[in-house]
Backbone as ProteinMPNN parsed JSONL, in Angstrom:
{"seq_chain_A": "XXXXXXXXXXXXXXXXXXXXXXXXXXXXXXXXXXXXXXXXXXXXXXXXXXXXXXXXXXXXXXXXXXXXXXXXXXXXXXXXXXXXXXXXXXXXXXXXXXXXXXXXXXXXXXXXXXXXXXXXXXXXXXXXXXXXXXXXXXXXXXXXXXXXXXXXXXXXXXXXXXXXXXXXXXXXXXXXXXXXXXXXXXXXXXXXXXX", "coords_chain_A": {"N_chain_A": [[7.497, -13.917, -1.861], [8.522, -12.124, 1.046], [6.975, -10.916, 4.066], [7.685, -7.89, 6.012], [6.99, -7.517, 9.145], [8.325, -6.315, 11.707], [10.535, -5.946, 13.63], [13.904, -6.77, 12.909], [12.912, -9.015, 11.58], [14.06, -10.578, 8.698], [14.011, -13.151, 7.13], [14.93, -13.396, 4.529], [16.919, -12.268, 3.599], [18.515, -14.077, 3.549], [17.913, -16.239, 2.203], [17.947, -17.816, -1.154], [15.832, -17.367, -2.441], [14.075, -15.262, -2.32], [12.119, -13.355, -3.893], [10.902, -10.803, -3.982], [10.055, -7.821, -1.459], [8.042, -7.094, 1.161], [7.671, -4.697, 3.18], [6.364, -3.241, 5.525], [6.404, -1.659, 7.253], [7.876, 0.469, 5.327], [11.04, 0.148, 5.763], [11.245, 1.099, 8.215], [11.266, -0.15, 10.611], [13.105, -1.924, 10.774], [16.607, -1.23, 10.596], [18.75, -2.259, 8.967], [16.965, -3.423, 6.518], [16.188, -1.908, 4.187], [19.151, -1.784, 3.095], [19.874, -4.254, 3.045], [17.927, -5.017, 0.992], [18.482, -3.857, -1.458], [21.107, -4.78, -1.995], [20.376, -7.622, -2.074], [18.662, -7.222, -4.305], [16.274, -7.41, -5.562], [12.624, -6.459, -5.876], [10.981, -4.008, -3.664], [8.36, -3.484, -1.927], [7.072, -0.795, -0.307], [5.071, 0.574, 2.571], [3.178, 2.785, 4.058], [2.852, 3.408, 7.281], [2.745, 4.476, 10.909], [4.257, 4.096, 13.732], [4.778, 0.364, 15.455], [2.728, -2.037, 15.011], [1.236, -2.822, 17.021], [0.86, -0.395, 18.095], [0.072, 1.817, 16.034], [-2.808, 2.823, 16.076], [-2.82, 3.996, 17.885], [-1.295, 5.958, 17.184], [-3.072, 7.695, 14.45], [-3.367, 9.807, 13.497], [-4.075, 13.049, 12.033], [-2.527, 16.354, 10.922], [-4.668, 18.314, 9.202], [-4.277, 17.574, 5.731], [-4.999, 14.164, 5.193], [-3.939, 12.711, 3.267], [-1.068, 14.354, 2.155], [0.036, 14.128, 3.841], [0.672, 11.851, 4.254], [2.088, 10.788, 1.841], [4.285, 12.714, 2.129], [5.716, 11.771, 4.019], [5.769, 9.136, 3.084], [7.783, 9.685, 1.346], [9.938, 10.265, 2.377], [11.087, 8.084, 3.193], [11.288, 6.678, 0.661], [13.219, 8.3, -0.339], [15.205, 7.786, 1.168], [15.256, 4.493, 0.429], [16.1, 5.161, -2.182], [18.808, 6.21, -1.386], [19.867, 4.117, 0.001], [20.29, 2.309, -2.075], [18.612, 1.101, -3.813], [17.176, 1.304, -6.689], [14.591, 2.926, -8.458], [12.779, 2.08, -9.976], [12.543, -0.4, -8.507], [10.738, -0.504, -6.675], [7.62, -0.18, -5.099], [5.162, 1.677, -4.557], [2.837, 2.287, -1.38], [0.019, 3.313, 0.429], [-1.205, 2.033, 2.863], [-3.553, 1.842, 3.675], [-5.533, 1.385, 6.199], [-3.792, 1.292, 8.391], [-2.253, 2.713, 10.856], [-4.632, 4.626, 10.362], [-7.297, 5.678, 10.499], [-10.766, 5.035, 10.306], [-11.913, 7.204, 7.989], [-9.535, 8.408, 7.623], [-8.472, 6.29, 5.61], [-10.812, 6.398, 4.09], [-10.111, 8.64, 2.988], [-8.142, 8.671, 1.998], [-8.393, 6.947, -0.347], [-10.083, 8.213, -2.069], [-8.401, 10.275, -2.669], [-6.136, 9.154, -3.884], [-5.454, 9.89, -6.563], [-3.727, 11.785, -6.517], [-1.727, 10.465, -4.742], [-0.43, 8.783, -6.294], [0.479, 10.198, -8.124], [2.186, 11.635, -7.451], [3.607, 9.976, -6.402], [4.712, 8.287, -8.959], [4.281, 10.377, -11.017], [4.782, 12.08, -13.969], [7.41, 13.489, -14.247], [8.422, 12.47, -11.551], [10.367, 10.393, -9.733], [10.347, 8.422, -7.853], [9.457, 6.241, -7.606], [8.121, 3.144, -9.047], [5.577, 1.589, -8.808], [2.232, 2.221, -7.607], [0.82, 0.261, -4.89], [-2.731, -0.87, -3.608], [-4.219, -2.284, -0.815], [-6.43, -2.159, 0.839], [-8.663, -4.383, 1.096], [-11.297, -6.503, 3.248], [-10.414, -4.715, 5.19], [-10.839, -2.829, 7.712], [-12.376, -0.465, 7.867], [-13.877, -0.374, 5.736], [-15.676, -2.688, 6.83], [-16.85, -1.182, 8.64], [-17.964, 1.242, 7.126], [-19.866, -0.902, 6.078], [-21.225, -1.396, 8.106], [-20.765, -4.279, 8.421], [-19.451, -6.93, 10.389], [-17.762, -9.085, 10.092], [-15.273, -10.193, 8.202], [-14.882, -11.55, 6.011], [-17.711, -11.324, 4.985], [-17.191, -9.112, 3.366], [-17.102, -8.526, 0.578], [-18.118, -6.923, -1.42], [-18.111, -4.326, -0.556], [-15.243, -4.549, -1.169], [-14.569, -4.485, -3.613], [-15.556, -1.952, -4.623], [-13.575, -0.808, -3.32], [-11.794, -1.518, -5.128], [-12.169, -0.906, -7.186], [-12.55, 1.991, -6.806], [-9.532, 2.296, -6.464], [-8.146, 1.062, -9.34], [-9.47, 3.135, -10.597], [-8.374, 5.675, -10.08], [-5.185, 4.991, -10.8], [-3.731, 3.13, -9.752], [-1.585, 0.452, -9.881], [-1.144, -2.222, -8.786], [-3.621, -4.113, -6.748], [-4.209, -5.415, -3.927], [-5.457, -8.507, -2.993], [-8.301, -10.75, -1.212], [-10.389, -12.306, -2.677], [-10.192, -13.35, -5.231], [-9.812, -14.656, -8.374], [-12.676, -12.81, -8.544], [-12.35, -10.033, -7.741], [-10.057, -10.097, -9.628], [-12.083, -9.888, -12.099], [-13.085, -7.092, -11.296], [-11.139, -5.551, -11.468], [-10.286, -5.374, -14.249], [-12.927, -4.574, -15.439], [-12.72, -2.141, -14.27], [-10.72, -1.362, -15.202], [-11.129, -1.164, -17.82], [-13.3, 0.759, -18.114], [-11.893, 2.955, -17.303], [-9.704, 3.254, -17.839], [-8.671, 2.194, -20.195], [-7.205, 2.458, -23.68], [-9.03, 2.216, -25.531]], "CA_chain_A": [[7.392, -12.844, -1.581], [8.814, -12.286, 2.286], [6.403, -9.453, 4.605], [8.617, -7.508, 6.907], [6.27, -7.172, 10.048], [8.504, -6.474, 12.878], [12.434, -5.655, 13.602], [15.013, -7.461, 12.928], [12.337, -10.187, 10.26], [14.33, -10.69, 7.187], [15.137, -14.144, 6.649], [14.561, -12.953, 2.969], [18.246, -11.569, 3.189], [19.465, -15.002, 3.704], [17.657, -17.181, 1.297], [17.962, -17.222, -2.122], [14.313, -17.822, -3.229], [13.084, -13.803, -2.224], [12.044, -12.531, -5.284], [10.208, -9.687, -3.267], [9.971, -7.723, -0.365], [7.034, -6.227, 1.528], [7.738, -4.113, 4.259], [5.01, -3.209, 5.765], [7.308, -0.098, 7.787], [8.772, 1.433, 4.262], [12.185, 0.479, 6.205], [11.87, 2.114, 9.487], [11.19, -1.009, 11.813], [14.86, -2.643, 10.839], [17.623, -0.28, 9.733], [19.069, -2.966, 7.688], [16.096, -3.793, 5.396], [16.613, -1.251, 3.303], [20.648, -1.944, 2.39], [19.683, -5.819, 2.829], [16.951, -5.197, -0.11], [19.263, -3.523, -2.186], [22.076, -5.908, -1.434], [19.461, -8.598, -2.943], [18.435, -6.451, -6.276], [14.436, -7.782, -5.324], [11.778, -5.295, -5.852], [10.651, -3.574, -2.375], [6.909, -2.556, -1.262], [6.992, 0.526, 1.215], [4.229, 0.591, 2.88], [3.309, 4.09, 4.854], [2.513, 3.337, 8.881], [3.326, 5.001, 11.828], [4.351, 2.772, 14.72], [4.472, -0.958, 15.609], [1.512, -2.536, 15.083], [0.487, -3.002, 19.016], [0.92, 1.386, 18.566], [-0.025, 2.125, 15.211], [-4.041, 2.847, 15.735], [-2.713, 5.486, 18.471], [-0.452, 6.955, 16.002], [-3.573, 7.867, 13.509], [-3.815, 11.453, 14.032], [-2.701, 13.643, 11.111], [-3.032, 17.583, 11.056], [-4.992, 18.588, 7.518], [-4.514, 16.434, 4.504], [-4.28, 13.005, 5.367], [-2.759, 12.39, 1.345], [-0.225, 15.136, 1.809], [0.762, 13.566, 5.28], [1.353, 9.978, 4.041], [2.71, 11.326, 0.882], [5.316, 13.454, 2.761], [6.357, 10.989, 5.12], [6.67, 7.71, 2.669], [8.521, 10.041, 0.29], [11.492, 10.083, 3.214], [11.652, 6.571, 2.971], [11.368, 6.643, -1.164], [14.382, 8.873, -0.666], [16.215, 6.566, 2.072], [15.417, 3.249, -0.218], [17.168, 5.446, -2.891], [20.119, 6.21, -0.82], [20.565, 2.9, 0.212], [20.661, 1.74, -3.283], [17.262, 0.604, -4.598], [16.489, 2.362, -7.988], [12.925, 3.421, -8.223], [12.15, 0.997, -10.9], [12.281, -1.597, -8.132], [10.152, 0.054, -5.282], [6.747, 0.114, -5.387], [4.933, 2.35, -3.062], [1.652, 1.523, -0.804], [-0.286, 3.85, 0.999], [-1.005, 1.772, 3.823], [-5.117, 1.451, 4.502], [-5.951, 0.675, 7.374], [-2.676, 0.941, 8.907], [-2.73, 4.404, 11.483], [-5.317, 5.484, 9.669], [-8.96, 6.037, 11.416], [-11.613, 5.056, 8.631], [-12.075, 8.631, 7.501], [-8.724, 8.441, 6.472], [-8.588, 5.076, 4.847], [-11.428, 6.758, 2.873], [-9.44, 10.055, 2.011], [-6.859, 8.537, 1.331], [-8.776, 6.251, -1.891], [-10.409, 9.583, -2.696], [-6.918, 11.029, -2.914], [-5.418, 8.058, -4.578], [-4.471, 10.344, -8.235], [-2.487, 12.508, -5.69], [-0.594, 10.031, -4.291], [-0.549, 8.245, -7.613], [0.743, 11.09, -9.266], [3.388, 12.259, -6.517], [5.462, 8.915, -6.982], [4.582, 7.944, -10.392], [3.791, 11.067, -12.233], [5.372, 12.54, -15.065], [8.843, 14.044, -13.626], [9.042, 11.468, -10.746], [10.808, 9.417, -10.326], [10.523, 7.799, -6.502], [8.561, 4.607, -7.518], [7.271, 2.432, -10.682], [4.389, 1.511, -9.043], [1.606, 2.156, -6.547], [-0.228, -0.636, -4.616], [-2.968, -0.492, -2.661], [-4.428, -3.082, -0.381], [-7.533, -2.033, 1.095], [-8.956, -6.021, 1.011], [-11.044, -7.056, 3.855], [-10.125, -3.948, 5.897], [-12.243, -3.164, 9.106], [-13.085, 0.418, 7.394], [-15.197, -1.088, 4.943], [-16.652, -2.821, 7.822], [-17.497, 0.388, 9.422], [-18.968, 1.589, 6.2], [-21.115, -1.347, 5.602], [-21.89, -2.36, 8.832], [-20.381, -5.905, 8.424], [-18.133, -6.852, 11.427], [-17.554, -10.603, 9.114], [-14.306, -9.691, 6.948], [-15.239, -12.903, 4.874], [-18.646, -10.589, 4.313], [-17.423, -7.348, 2.699], [-16.767, -9.0, -0.546], [-18.936, -6.214, -2.377], [-17.046, -3.29, -0.381], [-13.977, -5.002, -1.279], [-15.303, -4.503, -5.106], [-15.468, -0.859, -4.752], [-12.258, -0.027, -3.57], [-10.495, -2.206, -6.371], [-12.705, -0.028, -8.655], [-11.286, 3.293, -7.075], [-7.967, 2.211, -6.973], [-7.945, 1.33, -10.519], [-9.741, 4.323, -11.766], [-7.289, 6.378, -9.324], [-4.188, 4.97, -11.393], [-2.724, 1.763, -8.714], [-1.021, -0.388, -10.745], [-1.695, -3.046, -8.182], [-3.968, -4.445, -5.545], [-3.832, -6.552, -2.839], [-7.297, -8.78, -2.593], [-8.858, -12.23, -0.763], [-11.349, -12.833, -3.577], [-8.728, -13.228, -6.748], [-10.832, -14.346, -9.108], [-13.681, -11.933, -8.377], [-11.649, -8.977, -8.085], [-9.666, -9.479, -11.482], [-12.913, -9.235, -13.316], [-13.366, -5.876, -10.899], [-10.383, -4.849, -11.636], [-10.494, -5.501, -15.916], [-13.775, -4.106, -15.912], [-12.761, -0.864, -14.06], [-9.54, -0.41, -16.084], [-11.139, -0.996, -19.109], [-13.695, 2.023, -18.002], [-11.514, 4.616, -16.85], [-7.655, 3.678, -18.359], [-8.497, 1.88, -21.595], [-7.683, 2.983, -24.622], [-10.161, 2.1, -27.019]], "C_chain_A": [[8.218, -13.098, 0.01], [8.083, -10.436, 2.809], [7.264, -9.345, 6.169], [6.895, -7.173, 7.652], [6.958, -6.356, 11.12], [9.935, -6.177, 12.674], [13.067, -6.676, 13.473], [14.417, -9.089, 11.702], [12.665, -10.213, 9.367], [14.809, -11.433, 7.163], [15.27, -14.094, 4.987], [16.569, -13.224, 2.837], [18.954, -13.033, 3.386], [19.209, -16.607, 3.384], [17.67, -16.568, -0.628], [16.939, -17.61, -3.274], [13.401, -16.115, -3.235], [13.108, -13.447, -3.459], [11.288, -11.04, -5.078], [10.058, -9.371, -2.05], [8.945, -6.896, -0.105], [7.145, -5.864, 2.974], [6.651, -3.15, 4.526], [5.213, -1.827, 6.914], [7.638, 0.594, 6.809], [10.039, 1.272, 5.129], [12.369, 1.104, 7.747], [11.472, 0.764, 10.604], [12.862, -1.722, 11.855], [15.256, -2.106, 10.21], [18.562, -0.971, 8.386], [18.437, -3.435, 6.656], [16.576, -3.154, 4.717], [18.414, -1.525, 2.159], [20.122, -3.266, 2.444], [18.903, -6.101, 1.105], [17.795, -4.796, -1.812], [20.474, -4.339, -2.673], [21.359, -7.118, -3.014], [19.058, -8.407, -4.259], [16.91, -6.758, -6.262], [13.881, -6.122, -5.427], [10.861, -5.489, -3.976], [8.799, -2.54, -2.545], [6.971, -1.617, -0.337], [5.894, 0.894, 1.18], [4.095, 1.461, 4.261], [2.251, 3.486, 6.23], [3.087, 3.969, 9.79], [3.165, 4.165, 13.106], [4.424, 1.443, 14.332], [2.978, -1.275, 15.752], [0.648, -2.798, 16.387], [0.288, -1.157, 19.003], [0.627, 2.225, 17.607], [-1.395, 3.221, 15.43], [-3.601, 4.07, 16.997], [-2.055, 7.075, 17.871], [-1.471, 7.151, 14.935], [-4.102, 9.154, 13.553], [-2.972, 12.295, 13.336], [-3.891, 15.423, 10.894], [-3.082, 18.091, 9.455], [-5.302, 17.554, 7.059], [-3.844, 15.259, 4.97], [-2.785, 12.782, 4.207], [-1.823, 13.094, 1.869], [0.406, 14.803, 2.97], [1.46, 12.23, 4.434], [1.94, 10.323, 3.034], [4.177, 11.854, 1.31], [6.634, 12.508, 3.633], [6.654, 9.693, 4.106], [7.366, 8.564, 1.902], [9.919, 10.409, 1.317], [12.058, 8.647, 3.393], [11.723, 6.447, 1.736], [12.84, 7.215, -1.15], [15.709, 7.85, 0.185], [16.054, 5.36, 1.304], [16.843, 3.66, -1.384], [18.831, 5.496, -2.733], [20.892, 4.928, -0.421], [20.942, 1.924, -1.491], [19.876, 0.851, -4.399], [16.879, 1.656, -5.539], [15.033, 2.183, -7.411], [12.463, 2.941, -9.427], [12.005, -0.462, -9.848], [11.854, -1.327, -6.756], [8.694, 0.51, -5.9], [6.159, 0.713, -4.104], [3.445, 2.276, -2.296], [0.8, 2.488, 0.317], [-1.134, 3.71, 2.532], [-2.36, 1.979, 4.56], [-5.471, 0.938, 5.627], [-4.939, 0.738, 8.659], [-2.162, 2.648, 9.523], [-3.225, 4.83, 10.79], [-6.998, 5.265, 10.371], [-9.908, 5.489, 9.662], [-12.066, 6.082, 7.87], [-10.694, 8.782, 7.038], [-7.872, 7.491, 5.7], [-9.404, 5.998, 3.676], [-10.945, 8.477, 2.456], [-8.83, 9.82, 1.332], [-7.46, 7.564, -0.495], [-9.277, 7.329, -2.233], [-9.499, 9.926, -3.315], [-5.892, 10.595, -3.518], [-4.865, 8.827, -5.712], [-4.012, 10.669, -7.691], [-1.211, 11.554, -5.567], [0.176, 9.187, -5.949], [0.558, 8.986, -8.504], [2.172, 11.518, -8.667], [4.729, 11.15, -6.32], [5.747, 8.213, -8.369], [4.246, 8.497, -11.222], [4.865, 10.995, -13.001], [6.459, 13.245, -14.532], [9.141, 13.496, -12.433], [9.295, 10.731, -10.48], [11.66, 8.413, -9.004], [10.419, 6.516, -6.725], [8.368, 4.364, -9.157], [6.233, 2.3, -10.392], [3.411, 1.86, -8.0], [1.001, 0.66, -5.967], [-1.072, -0.114, -3.705], [-3.623, -1.795, -2.047], [-5.9, -3.239, 0.943], [-8.399, -3.447, 1.272], [-9.565, -6.239, 2.603], [-11.345, -6.18, 5.281], [-11.109, -3.705, 7.005], [-12.812, -1.24, 8.852], [-13.891, 0.39, 6.769], [-15.872, -1.868, 6.164], [-17.556, -2.296, 8.564], [-18.663, 0.99, 8.509], [-20.246, 0.809, 5.986], [-22.017, -1.777, 6.703], [-22.143, -3.744, 8.885], [-19.181, -5.882, 9.378], [-17.767, -8.297, 10.679], [-16.608, -9.934, 7.932], [-14.677, -10.416, 5.614], [-16.587, -12.065, 4.5], [-18.48, -9.315, 3.537], [-16.906, -7.221, 1.472], [-17.035, -7.735, -1.889], [-18.056, -4.646, -1.581], [-15.776, -3.571, -0.895], [-13.516, -4.376, -2.931], [-14.993, -3.066, -5.001], [-14.401, -0.32, -4.428], [-11.096, -0.584, -4.669], [-10.813, -1.295, -7.373], [-12.012, 1.275, -8.511], [-10.42, 3.238, -7.064], [-7.543, 2.027, -8.381], [-8.247, 2.258, -11.037], [-8.721, 5.488, -11.088], [-5.78, 6.203, -10.101], [-3.62, 3.584, -10.509], [-2.908, 1.254, -9.924], [-1.149, -2.425, -9.929], [-2.466, -3.022, -6.919], [-4.301, -5.467, -4.914], [-5.249, -7.051, -2.306], [-6.859, -10.628, -2.065], [-9.391, -12.747, -1.811], [-10.53, -12.661, -5.019], [-9.394, -13.49, -7.718], [-12.333, -13.414, -9.54], [-13.358, -10.61, -8.462], [-10.802, -8.727, -8.864], [-10.337, -9.186, -12.116], [-13.356, -7.701, -12.574], [-12.219, -4.832, -11.752], [-10.013, -4.612, -13.473], [-11.178, -4.737, -16.085], [-13.26, -2.802, -15.643], [-11.128, -0.43, -14.765], [-9.784, -0.497, -17.924], [-12.282, 0.367, -19.234], [-12.925, 3.151, -17.688], [-10.046, 4.304, -17.633], [-7.579, 3.1, -19.496], [-8.379, 2.529, -22.861], [-8.112, 3.058, -26.024], [-10.935, 3.198, -27.037]], "O_chain_A": [[8.559, -14.263, 0.218], [8.362, -9.327, 2.353], [7.443, -10.178, 7.058], [5.912, -6.761, 7.036], [6.178, -5.539, 11.608], [10.431, -6.181, 11.548], [12.644, -7.659, 14.082], [15.171, -9.921, 11.198], [11.788, -9.885, 8.567], [16.035, -11.32, 7.151], [15.837, -15.022, 4.41], [17.221, -14.059, 2.21], [20.183, -12.97, 3.347], [19.724, -17.641, 3.808], [17.49, -15.46, -1.135], [17.083, -17.978, -4.44], [12.414, -15.841, -3.918], [14.159, -13.239, -4.065], [11.155, -10.263, -6.023], [9.903, -10.306, -1.265], [8.73, -5.974, -0.891], [6.765, -6.62, 3.868], [6.179, -2.377, 3.692], [4.267, -1.143, 7.303], [7.822, 1.744, 7.207], [10.401, 2.407, 5.438], [13.418, 1.479, 8.271], [11.479, 1.227, 11.744], [13.553, -1.927, 12.853], [14.763, -2.053, 9.084], [18.918, -0.48, 7.315], [19.125, -3.913, 5.755], [17.661, -3.591, 4.332], [18.614, -1.441, 0.947], [19.751, -3.437, 1.283], [19.175, -6.991, 0.299], [17.659, -5.342, -2.907], [20.662, -4.449, -3.884], [21.658, -7.299, -4.194], [19.093, -9.239, -5.165], [16.302, -6.191, -7.17], [14.435, -5.051, -5.181], [10.402, -6.457, -3.37], [8.391, -1.488, -3.039], [6.838, -2.13, 0.774], [5.416, 1.461, 0.197], [4.635, 1.129, 5.316], [1.064, 3.198, 6.077], [4.276, 4.128, 9.514], [2.104, 3.644, 13.451], [4.219, 1.131, 13.158], [2.217, -0.751, 16.565], [-0.574, -2.933, 16.456], [-0.408, -0.653, 19.884], [0.771, 3.416, 17.884], [-1.225, 4.379, 15.048], [-4.221, 5.129, 16.894], [-2.17, 8.296, 17.973], [-0.897, 6.724, 13.933], [-5.302, 9.41, 13.647], [-1.775, 12.487, 13.544], [-5.099, 15.638, 10.793], [-2.135, 18.248, 8.685], [-6.126, 16.727, 7.448], [-2.633, 15.136, 5.154], [-1.556, 12.729, 4.237], [-1.225, 12.204, 2.472], [1.525, 15.301, 3.088], [2.626, 11.929, 4.182], [3.081, 10.054, 3.412], [5.166, 11.353, 0.776], [7.855, 12.587, 3.76], [7.756, 9.164, 4.257], [8.078, 7.699, 1.392], [10.917, 10.856, 0.751], [13.195, 8.262, 3.665], [12.727, 5.749, 1.595], [13.667, 6.674, -1.884], [16.779, 7.407, -0.233], [17.133, 4.799, 1.491], [17.923, 3.093, -1.548], [19.738, 5.092, -3.461], [22.103, 4.715, -0.477], [21.792, 1.06, -1.707], [20.259, 0.209, -5.377], [16.345, 2.717, -5.215], [14.537, 1.615, -6.438], [11.559, 3.616, -9.919], [11.457, -1.474, -10.284], [12.443, -1.797, -5.783], [8.535, 1.278, -6.848], [6.476, 0.426, -2.95], [2.676, 2.144, -3.248], [1.203, 2.137, 1.426], [-1.574, 4.639, 3.209], [-2.416, 2.23, 5.763], [-5.691, -0.27, 5.71], [-5.255, 0.297, 9.763], [-1.797, 3.56, 8.781], [-2.576, 5.672, 10.17], [-7.41, 4.116, 10.536], [-9.656, 5.603, 8.463], [-12.745, 5.717, 6.91], [-10.603, 9.338, 5.943], [-6.777, 7.787, 5.223], [-8.884, 6.301, 2.602], [-11.531, 9.242, 1.69], [-8.665, 10.328, 0.223], [-6.845, 7.682, -1.555], [-8.611, 7.616, -3.228], [-9.574, 9.958, -4.543], [-4.881, 11.257, -3.753], [-3.705, 8.509, -5.977], [-2.999, 9.975, -7.782], [-0.091, 11.716, -6.052], [1.341, 9.282, -6.337], [1.297, 8.482, -9.349], [3.151, 11.706, -9.39], [5.949, 11.238, -6.184], [6.808, 7.709, -8.737], [3.86, 7.934, -12.247], [5.759, 10.155, -12.897], [5.789, 14.213, -14.173], [10.207, 13.919, -11.986], [8.56, 9.809, -10.834], [12.785, 7.915, -8.974], [11.136, 5.68, -6.174], [8.446, 5.13, -10.118], [5.414, 2.675, -11.232], [4.099, 1.736, -6.987], [0.713, -0.116, -6.879], [-0.719, 0.822, -2.987], [-3.61, -2.662, -2.919], [-6.179, -4.194, 1.667], [-9.157, -3.066, 2.163], [-8.677, -6.21, 3.454], [-12.088, -6.538, 6.195], [-12.119, -4.399, 7.131], [-13.61, -0.786, 9.672], [-14.864, 1.098, 7.026], [-16.961, -1.342, 6.392], [-18.635, -2.687, 9.01], [-19.831, 1.2, 8.836], [-21.352, 1.311, 5.783], [-23.121, -2.306, 6.573], [-23.171, -4.337, 9.211], [-18.205, -5.135, 9.299], [-16.802, -8.495, 11.418], [-17.048, -9.305, 6.97], [-14.739, -9.947, 4.478], [-16.633, -12.103, 3.271], [-19.403, -8.603, 3.141], [-16.342, -6.193, 1.096], [-16.404, -7.637, -2.942], [-17.377, -3.977, -2.36], [-15.12, -2.546, -1.082], [-12.415, -3.948, -3.277], [-13.842, -2.891, -5.399], [-14.042, 0.662, -5.078], [-9.956, -0.19, -4.915], [-10.043, -0.911, -8.253], [-11.247, 1.779, -9.333], [-9.884, 4.154, -7.688], [-6.616, 2.741, -8.762], [-7.571, 2.6, -12.007], [-8.3, 6.274, -11.937], [-5.091, 7.223, -10.078], [-2.751, 3.06, -11.206], [-3.806, 1.385, -10.756], [-1.21, -3.49, -10.544], [-2.21, -2.186, -6.053], [-4.716, -6.466, -5.501], [-6.002, -6.447, -1.542], [-5.904, -11.375, -2.283], [-8.908, -13.847, -2.08], [-10.469, -11.606, -5.649], [-9.798, -12.454, -8.246], [-12.88, -13.412, -10.643], [-14.025, -9.921, -9.235], [-10.484, -7.563, -9.105], [-10.015, -8.332, -12.943], [-14.046, -7.02, -13.333], [-12.388, -3.792, -12.388], [-9.449, -3.569, -13.806], [-10.758, -3.834, -16.809], [-13.232, -2.081, -16.641], [-10.607, 0.685, -14.747], [-9.085, -0.133, -18.869], [-12.248, 1.024, -20.275], [-13.382, 4.284, -17.835], [-9.356, 5.265, -17.972], [-6.521, 3.285, -20.098], [-9.352, 3.177, -23.248], [-7.789, 3.608, -27.077], [-11.768, 3.352, -27.93]]}, "name": "protein", "num_of_chains": 1, "seq": "XXXXXXXXXXXXXXXXXXXXXXXXXXXXXXXXXXXXXXXXXXXXXXXXXXXXXXXXXXXXXXXXXXXXXXXXXXXXXXXXXXXXXXXXXXXXXXXXXXXXXXXXXXXXXXXXXXXXXXXXXXXXXXXXXXXXXXXXXXXXXXXXXXXXXXXXXXXXXXXXXXXXXXXXXXXXXXXXXXXXXXXXXXXXXXXXXXX"}
């Protein structure tokens, strides 16, 4: 997987080994990203953020409902991906927990995640095929728990995995893989199992 973090950072375009692109800007940092991904025919994660990493927290101001704002802004990029030739079944969407989000925004996004999932992957919607949530070790968990050390936030991470799974997210990005796999499996059994 290639992770795009800055403009013109798509070396994936020149290699046959790219299996997925994780674009933290949803195609806004590099105008060639979406056409390149369409040409490669690989899946892409379109993540919401505002501005470059050095300025994103200064742009973490939302009028009204952060979930609606994130959905509206990300929908522009899913439309751009479609216009570039990326089919919706090759698109995963990520609300960008912690990226241009204050702690209260990240918490509101986790609470409102069912709306996010429905907006992009719900019945009758063809914007994306899956949702991804990457909250692991983020600063808002440390703030809530009073834990400055990201390596000691695993129980907070577990709560975000449970919330994301219950809300219908398809993929969670985590650091403690074996432990969070159990959390995701159990959450899936509780909230989504047809048993």
